[in-house]
PDB file of C-alpha atoms in Angstrom:
ATOM      1  CA  UNK A   1      95.053  92.085  66.961  1.00  0.00           C
ATOM      2  CA  UNK A   2      95.186  88.428  68.018  1.00  0.00           C
ATOM      3  CA  UNK A   3      96.520  86.222  65.268  1.00  0.00           C
ATOM      4  CA  UNK A   4      98.134  89.142  63.460  1.00  0.00           C
ATOM      5  CA  UNK A   5     101.736  88.213  62.638  1.00  0.00           C
ATOM      6  CA  UNK A   6     102.630  91.680  61.392  1.00  0.00           C
ATOM      7  CA  UNK A   7     105.563  93.298  63.188  1.00  0.00           C
ATOM      8  CA  UNK A   8     104.257  96.410  64.941  1.00  0.00           C
ATOM      9  CA  UNK A   9     106.543  99.387  64.303  1.00  0.00           C
ATOM     10  CA  UNK A  10     106.696 100.310  67.997  1.00  0.00           C
ATOM     11  CA  UNK A  11     108.462  97.023  68.842  1.00  0.00           C
ATOM     12  CA  UNK A  12     111.678  98.268  67.291  1.00  0.00           C
ATOM     13  CA  UNK A  13     111.757 101.142  69.805  1.00  0.00           C
ATOM     14  CA  UNK A  14     111.342  98.898  72.848  1.00  0.00           C
ATOM     15  CA  UNK A  15     113.900  99.114  75.640  1.00  0.00           C
ATOM     16  CA  UNK A  16     113.920  95.312  75.725  1.00  0.00           C
ATOM     17  CA  UNK A  17     115.358  94.931  72.231  1.00  0.00           C
ATOM     18  CA  UNK A  18     118.675  93.164  71.810  1.00  0.00           C
ATOM     19  CA  UNK A  19     120.773  92.051  74.746  1.00  0.00           C
ATOM     20  CA  UNK A  20     118.096  92.649  77.382  1.00  0.00           C
ATOM     21  CA  UNK A  21     115.443  90.442  75.784  1.00  0.00           C
ATOM     22  CA  UNK A  22     116.648  87.292  77.538  1.00  0.00           C
ATOM     23  CA  UNK A  23     115.268  88.371  80.929  1.00  0.00           C
ATOM     24  CA  UNK A  24     111.728  88.309  79.521  1.00  0.00           C
ATOM     25  CA  UNK A  25     111.796  84.582  78.828  1.00  0.00           C
ATOM     26  CA  UNK A  26     112.522  81.671  81.169  1.00  0.00           C
ATOM     27  CA  UNK A  27     115.541  79.483  80.446  1.00  0.00           C
ATOM     28  CA  UNK A  28     115.032  76.154  78.725  1.00  0.00           C
ATOM     29  CA  UNK A  29     116.237  74.396  81.891  1.00  0.00           C
ATOM     30  CA  UNK A  30     114.744  74.554  85.358  1.00  0.00           C
ATOM     31  CA  UNK A  31     114.824  77.938  87.031  1.00  0.00           C
ATOM     32  CA  UNK A  32     115.032  78.321  90.793  1.00  0.00           C
ATOM     33  CA  UNK A  33     112.554  80.623  92.498  1.00  0.00           C
ATOM     34  CA  UNK A  34     115.225  83.194  93.410  1.00  0.00           C
ATOM     35  CA  UNK A  35     116.554  83.189  89.828  1.00  0.00           C
ATOM     36  CA  UNK A  36     113.039  83.749  88.483  1.00  0.00           C
ATOM     37  CA  UNK A  37     112.470  86.606  90.904  1.00  0.00           C
ATOM     38  CA  UNK A  38     115.743  88.329  89.859  1.00  0.00           C
ATOM     39  CA  UNK A  39     114.911  87.868  86.164  1.00  0.00           C
ATOM     40  CA  UNK A  40     111.447  89.355  86.663  1.00  0.00           C
ATOM     41  CA  UNK A  41     112.821  92.329  88.628  1.00  0.00           C
ATOM     42  CA  UNK A  42     115.252  93.072  85.764  1.00  0.00           C
ATOM     43  CA  UNK A  43     112.449  92.798  83.191  1.00  0.00           C
ATOM     44  CA  UNK A  44     110.150  95.107  85.152  1.00  0.00           C
ATOM     45  CA  UNK A  45     112.939  97.672  85.544  1.00  0.00           C
ATOM     46  CA  UNK A  46     113.486  97.681  81.781  1.00  0.00           C
ATOM     47  CA  UNK A  47     109.750  98.101  81.123  1.00  0.00           C
ATOM     48  CA  UNK A  48     109.393 100.921  83.637  1.00  0.00           C
ATOM     49  CA  UNK A  49     111.747 103.113  81.574  1.00  0.00           C
ATOM     50  CA  UNK A  50     110.455 102.135  78.141  1.00  0.00           C
ATOM     51  CA  UNK A  51     108.932 104.636  75.717  1.00  0.00           C
ATOM     52  CA  UNK A  52     106.537 102.021  74.271  1.00  0.00           C
ATOM     53  CA  UNK A  53     105.397 100.392  77.530  1.00  0.00           C
ATOM     54  CA  UNK A  54     101.708 101.194  76.940  1.00  0.00           C
ATOM     55  CA  UNK A  55     101.677  99.810  73.393  1.00  0.00           C
ATOM     56  CA  UNK A  56     103.507  96.694  74.530  1.00  0.00           C
ATOM     57  CA  UNK A  57     101.075  96.043  77.381  1.00  0.00           C
ATOM     58  CA  UNK A  58      98.086  96.503  75.073  1.00  0.00           C
ATOM     59  CA  UNK A  59      99.650  94.074  72.596  1.00  0.00           C
ATOM     60  CA  UNK A  60     100.462  91.503  75.287  1.00  0.00           C
ATOM     61  CA  UNK A  61      96.901  91.566  76.590  1.00  0.00           C
ATOM     62  CA  UNK A  62      95.472  91.228  73.077  1.00  0.00           C
ATOM     63  CA  UNK A  63      97.433  88.162  71.971  1.00  0.00           C
TER      64      UNK A  63
END
């Protein structure tokens, strides 16, 4: 799977699509430790309720 630029169909069903995607990536400026922790808590909460969590984790570990 590594190096494959194809868009997996399951990605479109992810709970993180759209507005919520920003909490999965750090800001371009410095981020304080407490800000990072809050961002990560939000991201984990989104993932915990996602219908494609397993596929996403497999993909993340493969790339």
